[in-house]
PDB file of C-alpha atoms and ligand atoms in Angstrom:
ATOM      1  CA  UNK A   1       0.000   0.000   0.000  1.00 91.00           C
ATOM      2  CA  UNK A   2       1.324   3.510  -0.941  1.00 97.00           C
ATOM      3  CA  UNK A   3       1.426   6.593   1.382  1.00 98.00           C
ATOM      4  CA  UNK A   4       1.266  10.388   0.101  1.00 98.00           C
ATOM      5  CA  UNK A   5       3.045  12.108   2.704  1.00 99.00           C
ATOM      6  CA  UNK A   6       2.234  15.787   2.653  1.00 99.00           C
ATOM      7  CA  UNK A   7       4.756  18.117   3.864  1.00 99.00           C
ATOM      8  CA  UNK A   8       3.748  21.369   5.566  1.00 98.00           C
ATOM      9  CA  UNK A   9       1.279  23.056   3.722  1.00 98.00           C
ATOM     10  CA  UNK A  10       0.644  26.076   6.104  1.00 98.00           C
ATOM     11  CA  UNK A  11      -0.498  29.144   5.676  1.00 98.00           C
ATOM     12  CA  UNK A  12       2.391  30.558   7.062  1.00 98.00           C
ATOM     13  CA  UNK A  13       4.510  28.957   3.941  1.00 98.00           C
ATOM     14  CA  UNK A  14       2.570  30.498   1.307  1.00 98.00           C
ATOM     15  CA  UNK A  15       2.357  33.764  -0.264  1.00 97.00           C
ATOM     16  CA  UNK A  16       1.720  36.627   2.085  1.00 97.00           C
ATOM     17  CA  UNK A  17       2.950  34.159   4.838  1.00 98.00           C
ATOM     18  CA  UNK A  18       5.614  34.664   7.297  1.00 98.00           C
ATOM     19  CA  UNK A  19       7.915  32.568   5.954  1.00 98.00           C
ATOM     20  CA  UNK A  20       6.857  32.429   2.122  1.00 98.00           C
ATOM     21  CA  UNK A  21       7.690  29.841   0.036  1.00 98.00           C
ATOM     22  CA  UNK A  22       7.755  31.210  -3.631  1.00 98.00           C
ATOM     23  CA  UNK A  23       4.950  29.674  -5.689  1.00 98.00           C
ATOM     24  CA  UNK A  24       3.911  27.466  -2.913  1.00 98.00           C
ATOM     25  CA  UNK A  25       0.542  28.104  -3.977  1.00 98.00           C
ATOM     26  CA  UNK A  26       0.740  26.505  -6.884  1.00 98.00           C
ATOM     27  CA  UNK A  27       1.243  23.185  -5.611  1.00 98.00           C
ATOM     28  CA  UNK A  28      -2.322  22.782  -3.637  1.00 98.00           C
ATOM     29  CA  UNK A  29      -4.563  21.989  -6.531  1.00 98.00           C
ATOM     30  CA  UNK A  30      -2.024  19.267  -8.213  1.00 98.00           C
ATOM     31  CA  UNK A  31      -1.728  18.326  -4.404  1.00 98.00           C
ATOM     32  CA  UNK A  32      -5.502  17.989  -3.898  1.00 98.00           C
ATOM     33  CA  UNK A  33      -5.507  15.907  -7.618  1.00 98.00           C
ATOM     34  CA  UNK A  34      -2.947  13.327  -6.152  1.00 98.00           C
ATOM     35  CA  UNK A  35      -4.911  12.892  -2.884  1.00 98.00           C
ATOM     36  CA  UNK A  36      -7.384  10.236  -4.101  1.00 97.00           C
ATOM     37  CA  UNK A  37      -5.062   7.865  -5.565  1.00 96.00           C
ATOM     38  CA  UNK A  38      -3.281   6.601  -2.511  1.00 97.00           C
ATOM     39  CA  UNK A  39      -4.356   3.930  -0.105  1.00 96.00           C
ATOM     40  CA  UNK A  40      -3.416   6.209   2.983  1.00 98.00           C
ATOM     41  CA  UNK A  41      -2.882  10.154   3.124  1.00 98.00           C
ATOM     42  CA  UNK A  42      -0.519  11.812   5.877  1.00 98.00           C
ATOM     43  CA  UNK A  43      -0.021  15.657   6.732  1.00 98.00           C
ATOM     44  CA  UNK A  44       2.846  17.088   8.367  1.00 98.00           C
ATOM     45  CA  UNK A  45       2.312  20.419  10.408  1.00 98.00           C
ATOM     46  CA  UNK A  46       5.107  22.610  11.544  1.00 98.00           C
ATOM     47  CA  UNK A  47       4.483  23.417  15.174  1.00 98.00           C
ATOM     48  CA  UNK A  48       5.946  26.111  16.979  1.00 98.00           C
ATOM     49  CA  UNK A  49       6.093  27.564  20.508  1.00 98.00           C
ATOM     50  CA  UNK A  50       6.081  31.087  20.340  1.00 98.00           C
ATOM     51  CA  UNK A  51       9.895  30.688  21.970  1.00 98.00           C
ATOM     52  CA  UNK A  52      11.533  28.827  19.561  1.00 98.00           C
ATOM     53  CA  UNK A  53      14.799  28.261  18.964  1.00 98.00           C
ATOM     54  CA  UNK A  54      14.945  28.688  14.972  1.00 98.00           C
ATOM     55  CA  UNK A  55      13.025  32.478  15.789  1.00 98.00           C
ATOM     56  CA  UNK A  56      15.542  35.091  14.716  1.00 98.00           C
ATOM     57  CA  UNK A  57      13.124  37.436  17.195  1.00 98.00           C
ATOM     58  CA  UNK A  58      14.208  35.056  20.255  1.00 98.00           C
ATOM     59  CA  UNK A  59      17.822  36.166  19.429  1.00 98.00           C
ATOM     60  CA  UNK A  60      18.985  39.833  20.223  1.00 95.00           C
ATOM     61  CA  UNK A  61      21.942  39.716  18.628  1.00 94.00           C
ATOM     62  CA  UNK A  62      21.189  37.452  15.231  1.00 97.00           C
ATOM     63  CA  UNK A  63      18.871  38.356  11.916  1.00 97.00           C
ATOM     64  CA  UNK A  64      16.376  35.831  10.009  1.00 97.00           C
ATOM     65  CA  UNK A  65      19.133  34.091   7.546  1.00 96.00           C
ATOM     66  CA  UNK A  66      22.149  33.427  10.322  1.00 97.00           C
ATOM     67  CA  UNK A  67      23.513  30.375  11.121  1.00 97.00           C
ATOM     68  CA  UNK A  68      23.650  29.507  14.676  1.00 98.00           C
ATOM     69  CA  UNK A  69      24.618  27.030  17.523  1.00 98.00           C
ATOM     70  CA  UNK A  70      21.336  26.395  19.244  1.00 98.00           C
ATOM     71  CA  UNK A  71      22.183  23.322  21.744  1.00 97.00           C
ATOM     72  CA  UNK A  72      25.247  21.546  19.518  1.00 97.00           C
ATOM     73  CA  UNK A  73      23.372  21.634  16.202  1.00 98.00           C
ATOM     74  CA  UNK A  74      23.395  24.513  13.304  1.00 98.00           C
ATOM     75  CA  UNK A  75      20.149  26.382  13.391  1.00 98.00           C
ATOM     76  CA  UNK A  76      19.460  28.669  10.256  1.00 97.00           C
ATOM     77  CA  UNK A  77      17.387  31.397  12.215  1.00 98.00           C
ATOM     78  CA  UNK A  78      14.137  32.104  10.493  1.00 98.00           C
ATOM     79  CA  UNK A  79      10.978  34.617  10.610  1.00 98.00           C
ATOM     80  CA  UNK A  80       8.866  33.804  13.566  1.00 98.00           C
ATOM     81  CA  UNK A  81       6.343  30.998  11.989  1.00 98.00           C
ATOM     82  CA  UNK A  82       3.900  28.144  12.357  1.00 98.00           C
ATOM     83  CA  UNK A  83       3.308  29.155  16.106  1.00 98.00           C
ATOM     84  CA  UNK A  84       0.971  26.739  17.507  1.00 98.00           C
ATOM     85  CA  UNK A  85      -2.787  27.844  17.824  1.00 98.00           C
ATOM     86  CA  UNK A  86      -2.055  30.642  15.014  1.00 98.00           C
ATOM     87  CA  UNK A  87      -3.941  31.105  11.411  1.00 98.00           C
ATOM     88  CA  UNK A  88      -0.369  30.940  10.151  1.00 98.00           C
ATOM     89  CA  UNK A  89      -0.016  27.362  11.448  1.00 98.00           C
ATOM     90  CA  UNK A  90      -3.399  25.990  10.060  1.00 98.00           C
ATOM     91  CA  UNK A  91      -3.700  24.093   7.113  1.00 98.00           C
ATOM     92  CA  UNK A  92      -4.229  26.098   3.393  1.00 98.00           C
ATOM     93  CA  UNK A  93      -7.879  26.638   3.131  1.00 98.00           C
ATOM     94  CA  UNK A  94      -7.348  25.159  -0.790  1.00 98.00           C
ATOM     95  CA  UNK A  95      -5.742  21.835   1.083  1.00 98.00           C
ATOM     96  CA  UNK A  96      -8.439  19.095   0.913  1.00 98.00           C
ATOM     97  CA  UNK A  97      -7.730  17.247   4.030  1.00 98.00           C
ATOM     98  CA  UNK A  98     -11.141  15.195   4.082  1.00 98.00           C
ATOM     99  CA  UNK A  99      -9.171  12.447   3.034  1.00 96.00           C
ATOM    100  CA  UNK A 100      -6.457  13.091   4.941  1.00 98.00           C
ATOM    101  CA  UNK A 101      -5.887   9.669   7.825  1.00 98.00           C
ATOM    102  CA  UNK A 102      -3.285  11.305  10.174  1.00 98.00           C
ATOM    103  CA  UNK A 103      -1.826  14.408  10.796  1.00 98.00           C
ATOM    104  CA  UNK A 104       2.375  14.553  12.241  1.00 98.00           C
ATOM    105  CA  UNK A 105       3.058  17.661  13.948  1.00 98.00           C
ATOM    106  CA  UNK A 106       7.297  18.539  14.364  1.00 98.00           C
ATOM    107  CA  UNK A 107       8.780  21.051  15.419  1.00 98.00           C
ATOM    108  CA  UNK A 108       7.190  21.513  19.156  1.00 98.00           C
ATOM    109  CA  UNK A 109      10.443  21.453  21.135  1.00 98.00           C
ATOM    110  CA  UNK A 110      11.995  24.870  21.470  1.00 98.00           C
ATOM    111  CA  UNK A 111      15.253  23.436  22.050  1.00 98.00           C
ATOM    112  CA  UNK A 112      15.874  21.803  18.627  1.00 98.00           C
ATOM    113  CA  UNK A 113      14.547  22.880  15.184  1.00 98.00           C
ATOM    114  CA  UNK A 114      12.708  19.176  13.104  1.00 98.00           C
ATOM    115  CA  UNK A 115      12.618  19.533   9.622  1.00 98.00           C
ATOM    116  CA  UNK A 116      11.739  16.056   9.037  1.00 98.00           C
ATOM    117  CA  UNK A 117       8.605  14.443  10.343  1.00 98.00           C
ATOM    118  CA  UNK A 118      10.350  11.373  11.390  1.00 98.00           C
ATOM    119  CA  UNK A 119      12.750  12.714  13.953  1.00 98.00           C
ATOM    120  CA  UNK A 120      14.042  16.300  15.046  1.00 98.00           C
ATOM    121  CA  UNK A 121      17.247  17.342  13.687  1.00 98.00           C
ATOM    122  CA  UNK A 122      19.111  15.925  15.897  1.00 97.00           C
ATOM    123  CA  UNK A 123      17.574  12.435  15.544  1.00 97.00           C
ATOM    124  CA  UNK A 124      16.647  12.161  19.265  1.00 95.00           C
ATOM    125  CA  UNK A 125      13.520  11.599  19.561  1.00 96.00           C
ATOM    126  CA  UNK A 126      10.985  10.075  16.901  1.00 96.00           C
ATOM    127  CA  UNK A 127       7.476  10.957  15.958  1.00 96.00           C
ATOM    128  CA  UNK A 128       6.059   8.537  15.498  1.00 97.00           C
ATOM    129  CA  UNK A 129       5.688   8.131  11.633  1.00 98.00           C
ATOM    130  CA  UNK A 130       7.616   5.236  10.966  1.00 98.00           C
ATOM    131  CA  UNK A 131       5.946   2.991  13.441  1.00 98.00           C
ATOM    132  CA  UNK A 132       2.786   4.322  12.321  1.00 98.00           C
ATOM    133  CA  UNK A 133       3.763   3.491   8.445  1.00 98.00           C
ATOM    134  CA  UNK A 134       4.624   0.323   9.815  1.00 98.00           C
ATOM    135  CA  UNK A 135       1.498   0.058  11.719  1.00 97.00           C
ATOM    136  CA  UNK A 136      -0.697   0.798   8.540  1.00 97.00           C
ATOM    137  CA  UNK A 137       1.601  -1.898   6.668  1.00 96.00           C
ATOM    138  CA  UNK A 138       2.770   0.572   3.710  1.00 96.00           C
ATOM    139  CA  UNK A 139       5.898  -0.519   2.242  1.00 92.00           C
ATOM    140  CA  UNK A 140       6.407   3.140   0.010  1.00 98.00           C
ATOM    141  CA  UNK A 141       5.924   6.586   0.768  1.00 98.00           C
ATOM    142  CA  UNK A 142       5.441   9.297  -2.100  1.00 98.00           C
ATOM    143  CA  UNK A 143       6.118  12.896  -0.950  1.00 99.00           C
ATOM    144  CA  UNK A 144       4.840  16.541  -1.870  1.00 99.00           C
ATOM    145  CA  UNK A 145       4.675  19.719  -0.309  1.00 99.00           C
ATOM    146  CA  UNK A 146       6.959  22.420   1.263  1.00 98.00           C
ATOM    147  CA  UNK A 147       9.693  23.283   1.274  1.00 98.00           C
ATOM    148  CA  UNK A 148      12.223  21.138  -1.129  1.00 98.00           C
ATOM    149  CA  UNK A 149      15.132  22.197   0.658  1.00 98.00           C
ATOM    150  CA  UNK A 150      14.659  21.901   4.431  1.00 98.00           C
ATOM    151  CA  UNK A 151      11.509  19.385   5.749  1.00 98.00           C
ATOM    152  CA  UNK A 152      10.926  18.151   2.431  1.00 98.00           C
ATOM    153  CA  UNK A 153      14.510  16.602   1.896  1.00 98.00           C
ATOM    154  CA  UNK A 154      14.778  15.842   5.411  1.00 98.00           C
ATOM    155  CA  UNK A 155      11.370  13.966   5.687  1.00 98.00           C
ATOM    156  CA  UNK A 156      12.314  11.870   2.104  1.00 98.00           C
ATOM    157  CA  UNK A 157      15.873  11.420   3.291  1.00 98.00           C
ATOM    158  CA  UNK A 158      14.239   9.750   6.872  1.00 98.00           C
ATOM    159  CA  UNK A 159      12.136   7.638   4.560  1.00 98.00           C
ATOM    160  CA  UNK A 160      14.226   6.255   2.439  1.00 98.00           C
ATOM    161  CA  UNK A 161      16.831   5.463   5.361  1.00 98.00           C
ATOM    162  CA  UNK A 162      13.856   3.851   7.078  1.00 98.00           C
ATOM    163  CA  UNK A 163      13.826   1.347   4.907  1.00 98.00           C
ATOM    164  CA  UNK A 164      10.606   2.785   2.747  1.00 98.00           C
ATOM    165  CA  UNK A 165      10.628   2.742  -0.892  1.00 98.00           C
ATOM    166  CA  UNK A 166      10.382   6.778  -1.431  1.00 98.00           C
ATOM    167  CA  UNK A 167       9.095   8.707  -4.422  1.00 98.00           C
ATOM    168  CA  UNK A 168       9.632  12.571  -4.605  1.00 98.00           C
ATOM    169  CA  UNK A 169       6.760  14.062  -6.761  1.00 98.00           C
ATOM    170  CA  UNK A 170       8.984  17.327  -7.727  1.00 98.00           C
ATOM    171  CA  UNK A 171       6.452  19.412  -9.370  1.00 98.00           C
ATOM    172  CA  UNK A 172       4.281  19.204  -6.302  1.00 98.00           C
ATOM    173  CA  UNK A 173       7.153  20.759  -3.856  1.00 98.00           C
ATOM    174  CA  UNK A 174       8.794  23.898  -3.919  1.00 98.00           C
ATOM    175  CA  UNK A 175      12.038  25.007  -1.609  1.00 98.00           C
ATOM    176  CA  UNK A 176      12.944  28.262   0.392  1.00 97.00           C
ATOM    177  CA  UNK A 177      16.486  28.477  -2.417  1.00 96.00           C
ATOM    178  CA  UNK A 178      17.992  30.780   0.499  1.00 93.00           C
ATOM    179  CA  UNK A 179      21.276  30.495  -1.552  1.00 94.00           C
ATOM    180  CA  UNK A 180      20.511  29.752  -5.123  1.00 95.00           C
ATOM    181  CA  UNK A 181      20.364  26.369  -6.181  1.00 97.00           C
ATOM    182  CA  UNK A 182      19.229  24.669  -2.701  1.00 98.00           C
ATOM    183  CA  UNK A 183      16.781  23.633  -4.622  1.00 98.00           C
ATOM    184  CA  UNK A 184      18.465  21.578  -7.985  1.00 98.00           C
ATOM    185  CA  UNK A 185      21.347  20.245  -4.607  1.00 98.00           C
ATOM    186  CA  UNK A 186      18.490  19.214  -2.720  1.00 98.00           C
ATOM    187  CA  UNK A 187      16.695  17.047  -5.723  1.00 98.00           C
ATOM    188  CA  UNK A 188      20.256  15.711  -6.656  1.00 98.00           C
ATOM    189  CA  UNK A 189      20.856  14.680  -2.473  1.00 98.00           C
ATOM    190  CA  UNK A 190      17.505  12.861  -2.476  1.00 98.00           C
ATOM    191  CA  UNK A 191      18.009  10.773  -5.614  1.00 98.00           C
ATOM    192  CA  UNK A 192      21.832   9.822  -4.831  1.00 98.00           C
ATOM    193  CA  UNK A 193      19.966   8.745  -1.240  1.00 98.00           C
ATOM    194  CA  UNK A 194      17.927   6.576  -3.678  1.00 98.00           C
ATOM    195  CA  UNK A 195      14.719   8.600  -3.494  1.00 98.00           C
ATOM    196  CA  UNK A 196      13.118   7.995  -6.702  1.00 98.00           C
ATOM    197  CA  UNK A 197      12.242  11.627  -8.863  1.00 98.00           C
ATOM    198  CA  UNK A 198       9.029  11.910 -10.648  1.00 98.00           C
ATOM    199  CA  UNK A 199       6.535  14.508 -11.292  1.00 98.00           C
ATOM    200  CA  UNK A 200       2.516  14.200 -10.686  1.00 98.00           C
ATOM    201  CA  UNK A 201       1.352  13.475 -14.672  1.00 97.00           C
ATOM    202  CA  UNK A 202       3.548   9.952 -13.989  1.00 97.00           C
ATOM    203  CA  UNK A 203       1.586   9.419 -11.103  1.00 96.00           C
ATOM    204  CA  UNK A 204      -2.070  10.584 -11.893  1.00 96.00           C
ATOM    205  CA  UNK A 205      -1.314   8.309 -15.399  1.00 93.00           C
ATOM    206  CA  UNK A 206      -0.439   5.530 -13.923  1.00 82.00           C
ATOM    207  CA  UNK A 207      -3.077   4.628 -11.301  1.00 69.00           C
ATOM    208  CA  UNK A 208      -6.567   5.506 -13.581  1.00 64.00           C
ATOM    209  CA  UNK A 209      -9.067   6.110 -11.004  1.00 64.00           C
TER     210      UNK A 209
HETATM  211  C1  LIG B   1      10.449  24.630   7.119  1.00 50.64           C
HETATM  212  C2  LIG B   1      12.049  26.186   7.606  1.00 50.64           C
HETATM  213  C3  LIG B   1      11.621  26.259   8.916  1.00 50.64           C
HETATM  214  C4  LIG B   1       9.808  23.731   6.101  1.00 50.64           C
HETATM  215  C5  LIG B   1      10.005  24.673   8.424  1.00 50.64           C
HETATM  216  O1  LIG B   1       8.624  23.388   6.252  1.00 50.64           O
HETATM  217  O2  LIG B   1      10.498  23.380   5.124  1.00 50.64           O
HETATM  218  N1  LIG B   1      11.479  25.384   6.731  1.00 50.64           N
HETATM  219  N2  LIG B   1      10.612  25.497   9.315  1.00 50.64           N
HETATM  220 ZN1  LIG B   2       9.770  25.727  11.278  1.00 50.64          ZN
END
């Protein structure tokens, strides 16, 4: 059985957002198109205290772009976003989540930043998801959503090491590109991880509803 995985598709990551994702509009409807043909449907939520670590506005001396230590690990600092019980943190309103089984939240810890819905970046602790995947016996996991570089990449690199057969569906992401090119390095990382590259028309040709 196959598993979409959708990454983060808050308001707070698209246009007018406080941490936009350029274009990450655009990806909602081909999003909501892919939706019926998987067995199982998972969204990932990006979860903030107001106090987090990755905040640039919880540190006086650093902007939104820095890299810091924050408790051993490199922290990109980044606009305050995704704060828990926010309109920023909900779901797009263009998302259809009625078929949506399970929702992951990451990211709740102010201590350490999770990019990837499988484990923060530090791989302490675990979410959850692979047991669950296990649980629901799905042997491959096909991913979409936002953003390419950071919980994207991490979430398909977490799959694939997991074990799960792992299908990016590029044309249904988009990435931050901080410095240009995350992007193109971050597809390239993924598929020399063995995280198979496709785009949506594959997909919504080869399983006729
Ligand atoms: C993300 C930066 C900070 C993401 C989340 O969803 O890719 N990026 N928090
Ligand atoms: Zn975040």
């Amino acid at each position: 059985m196959k598993t979409l995985i959708i990454v983060d598709i808050q308001n707070d990551f698209l246009p007018k957002g406080a941490l936009a994702v350029n274009e990450g509009d655009q990806i909602v409807s081909i999003i909501n198109e892919l939706i019926p043909h998987y067995g199982h449907v998972i969204a990932t939520q990006d979860s903030h205290p107001d106090d987090h670590g990755s905040f640039a506005d919880n540190h006086d001396e650093h902007e939104i772009g820095e890299v810091i230590d924050l408790h051993g690990l490199e922290q990109v600092l980044w606009p305050s976003h995704c704060i828990q019980g926010t309109l920023g943190a909900q779901f797009s309103p263009s998302l259809n989540t009625d078929e949506v089984d399970h929702i992951f939240q990451k990211g709740t810890d102010p201590k350490i930043d999770s990019y990837s819905a499988f484990y923060d970046n530090g791989h302490r602790k675990a979410t959850g998801l692979a047991e669950h995947l296990r649980e629901i016996a799905t042997s491959e996991v096909h991913i979409v959503g936002l953003a390419t570089d950071y919980c994207v990449k991490f979430t398909a690199l977490d799959a694939v090491a997991e074990g799960f057969k792992t299908t990016l569906i590029a044309d249904a992401c988009r990435g931050v590109n901080l410095n240009s090119g995350d992007v193109e390095n971050a597809i390239e990382e993924m598929q020399h991880a063995g995280i198979i590259i496709t785009t949506s028309d594959v997909i919504l040709g080869e399983t006729k509803l």
